[in-house]
C-alpha cells in the first residue's frame, strides 16, 4: 500500500503516519517528493488494520497495490499462466473452443437424447440441462428433479458427453456430485456464500455464472469464495446483466471477457442464450463472444424450441446450433492466430 500525504502535510504528520505504520507491525518507507511525501507500506506480518491510516491528519489517500483476489488473479508465481479446467473427459481453457450445449431444462428422456445426439455430432463436448430450475415465477416449470439427474447420467453414458447442471442450494450439490461432472452456480445464486463455500469443498469443477447485477469485482470475489475452500477448478460465465435495454432479455457484456482475462487466469465462457433471450440474437452474439476471447460458449438448444417448457424464445434448433458451432470454431481459430502472434491476449 502507498500512503499519499497532502501537499500541506506537516513534518509531524508524516512522522505520526510512519510511527502508526510501525505500531501496526508493517515497514514504512517515506519517499519525500517535490510537492508531497508518499509513504510506502510493506511487510506481511502486520497485526492491525491499515484502514485507520487513511483517516489520520495530513493523509490525502491510501492506494492499494496488492490484488484483492489472491487466488483468482495471476499473482501467484507458482501458478501456470492460465487455468485449464477439466470436466470429465472435456476441458475448458486448454486452447480449443469449448461448447456447452443442451436444453434449458431436461423435459424427458427422448428430448434430452435427441438434443445430446445432435450437439455431440456438431462438436459439443459438454451437455447442459437443468434438473432443478430457479424460475422467476413459483408457478413455472421447476424441472424434473432427481428424474432429470438420472437422464443426465444416461446421456453421459450413451454419448460420452460431460455433464454440467445447476445446484440451486447447498443441499442439491450432492445430487450434482452423484450424477454430473460440473456444478453450475446460477446468476441468482452468485452471492449465495454458503453455496459457494459448499461448491468450494466439492471435487467437481464449478461453472460460476455472473450475477445479473454483479460487477467484475463481485464476480471474482464469488470465485474467490470457492477457491478459498480449496477448489481451484472454476470457469466464469458471462450471461448478460440487467440494463435499461428492452430489445434483449439481458445485455451481454462482451467487454467483460477481455477485462476478466486481463486480471484472472480462470477460463471464461459466454452464454449467448440468457445474454440475449431471443433466438435470432444468439448466433451473432455467440460469434462475437468468441471474437472477443471467450474460451467457450454455453448455448441452449432444443429439438422443438416452440414446445420447450422453459426459455423457448432463446433456444436454437439442432440445425442452427450445428451451423453456429462451425462458425464459432472458425472464429476461434483466427483469435488463436492473433494470440500466438505478437498480441498477448
Ligand atoms: C441456466 O443457465 O439454466 C440459467 C438459469 O441461467 P442464469 O443463472 O444465467 O439465469
Ligand atoms: Mn434457460
mmCIF file of N, CA, C and O in Angstrom, residues 104-105 128 133 135 249 273-274 277 300 302 305 308-316:
data_model
loop_
_atom_site.group_PDB
_atom_site.id
_atom_site.type_symbol
_atom_site.label_atom_id
_atom_site.label_comp_id
_atom_site.label_asym_id
_atom_site.label_seq_id
_atom_site.Cartn_x
_atom_site.Cartn_y
_atom_site.Cartn_z
ATOM 1 N N UNK A 104 -32.573 -25.837 -21.963
ATOM 2 C CA UNK A 104 -32.655 -25.093 -20.701
ATOM 3 C C UNK A 104 -32.948 -26.094 -19.589
ATOM 4 O O UNK A 104 -32.216 -26.174 -18.610
ATOM 5 N N UNK A 105 -34.005 -26.874 -19.776
ATOM 6 C CA UNK A 105 -34.386 -27.863 -18.765
ATOM 7 C C UNK A 105 -34.508 -29.245 -19.402
ATOM 8 O O UNK A 105 -34.906 -29.374 -20.564
ATOM 9 N N UNK A 128 -25.419 -29.518 -21.311
ATOM 10 C CA UNK A 128 -26.058 -28.792 -20.224
ATOM 11 C C UNK A 128 -27.541 -29.149 -20.183
ATOM 12 O O UNK A 128 -28.124 -29.558 -21.190
ATOM 13 N N UNK A 133 -34.677 -26.056 -11.672
ATOM 14 C CA UNK A 133 -34.674 -24.753 -12.333
ATOM 15 C C UNK A 133 -35.057 -23.636 -11.355
ATOM 16 O O UNK A 133 -36.133 -23.684 -10.760
ATOM 17 N N UNK A 135 -36.767 -20.687 -11.141
ATOM 18 C CA UNK A 135 -37.667 -19.913 -12.004
ATOM 19 C C UNK A 135 -38.131 -18.629 -11.319
ATOM 20 O O UNK A 135 -38.301 -18.581 -10.106
ATOM 21 N N UNK A 249 -33.179 -9.632 -23.516
ATOM 22 C CA UNK A 249 -33.532 -10.053 -22.150
ATOM 23 C C UNK A 249 -32.527 -9.510 -21.138
ATOM 24 O O UNK A 249 -32.872 -9.055 -20.051
ATOM 25 N N UNK A 273 -27.314 -17.276 -24.847
ATOM 26 C CA UNK A 273 -28.750 -17.554 -24.789
ATOM 27 C C UNK A 273 -29.435 -16.674 -23.749
ATOM 28 O O UNK A 273 -30.328 -15.889 -24.082
ATOM 29 N N UNK A 274 -29.012 -16.789 -22.474
ATOM 30 C CA UNK A 274 -29.585 -15.910 -21.452
ATOM 31 C C UNK A 274 -29.122 -14.479 -21.660
ATOM 32 O O UNK A 274 -29.795 -13.540 -21.253
ATOM 33 N N UNK A 277 -31.776 -13.666 -24.928
ATOM 34 C CA UNK A 277 -33.183 -14.036 -24.737
ATOM 35 C C UNK A 277 -33.954 -14.252 -26.024
ATOM 36 O O UNK A 277 -35.119 -14.630 -25.991
ATOM 37 N N UNK A 300 -28.257 -22.704 -25.355
ATOM 38 C CA UNK A 300 -29.450 -23.533 -25.156
ATOM 39 C C UNK A 300 -29.977 -24.006 -26.516
ATOM 40 O O UNK A 300 -30.167 -23.207 -27.443
ATOM 41 N N UNK A 302 -32.763 -26.899 -28.436
ATOM 42 C CA UNK A 302 -33.939 -27.746 -28.207
ATOM 43 C C UNK A 302 -34.345 -28.413 -29.516
ATOM 44 O O UNK A 302 -34.190 -27.828 -30.592
ATOM 45 N N UNK A 305 -38.016 -26.160 -30.327
ATOM 46 C CA UNK A 305 -37.957 -24.959 -29.488
ATOM 47 C C UNK A 305 -39.329 -24.416 -29.093
ATOM 48 O O UNK A 305 -39.512 -23.973 -27.959
ATOM 49 N N UNK A 308 -40.647 -25.953 -25.950
ATOM 50 C CA UNK A 308 -39.790 -26.006 -24.760
ATOM 51 C C UNK A 308 -40.559 -25.517 -23.534
ATOM 52 O O UNK A 308 -41.333 -24.560 -23.612
ATOM 53 N N UNK A 309 -40.336 -26.191 -22.394
ATOM 54 C CA UNK A 309 -41.057 -25.832 -21.169
ATOM 55 C C UNK A 309 -40.427 -24.636 -20.448
ATOM 56 O O UNK A 309 -41.010 -24.086 -19.531
ATOM 57 N N UNK A 310 -39.215 -24.281 -20.840
ATOM 58 C CA UNK A 310 -38.626 -23.050 -20.305
ATOM 59 C C UNK A 310 -37.693 -22.434 -21.341
ATOM 60 O O UNK A 310 -37.073 -23.148 -22.128
ATOM 61 N N UNK A 311 -37.660 -21.123 -21.346
ATOM 62 C CA UNK A 311 -36.795 -20.342 -22.240
ATOM 63 C C UNK A 311 -36.930 -20.736 -23.717
ATOM 64 O O UNK A 311 -35.928 -20.788 -24.459
ATOM 65 N N UNK A 312 -38.171 -20.937 -24.150
ATOM 66 C CA UNK A 312 -38.428 -21.349 -25.542
ATOM 67 C C UNK A 312 -37.921 -20.302 -26.541
ATOM 68 O O UNK A 312 -37.402 -20.654 -27.610
ATOM 69 N N UNK A 313 -38.062 -19.031 -26.202
ATOM 70 C CA UNK A 313 -37.762 -17.967 -27.175
ATOM 71 C C UNK A 313 -36.281 -17.902 -27.537
ATOM 72 O O UNK A 313 -35.921 -17.381 -28.595
ATOM 73 N N UNK A 314 -35.426 -18.417 -26.663
ATOM 74 C CA UNK A 314 -33.988 -18.271 -26.930
ATOM 75 C C UNK A 314 -33.317 -19.561 -27.392
ATOM 76 O O UNK A 314 -32.116 -19.567 -27.678
ATOM 77 N N UNK A 315 -34.079 -20.641 -27.486
ATOM 78 C CA UNK A 315 -33.458 -21.927 -27.866
ATOM 79 C C UNK A 315 -33.108 -21.943 -29.350
ATOM 80 O O UNK A 315 -33.888 -21.485 -30.192
ATOM 81 N N UNK A 316 -31.934 -22.478 -29.675
ATOM 82 C CA UNK A 316 -31.585 -22.710 -31.071
ATOM 83 C C UNK A 316 -32.118 -24.073 -31.482
ATOM 84 O O UNK A 316 -32.225 -24.987 -30.655
#
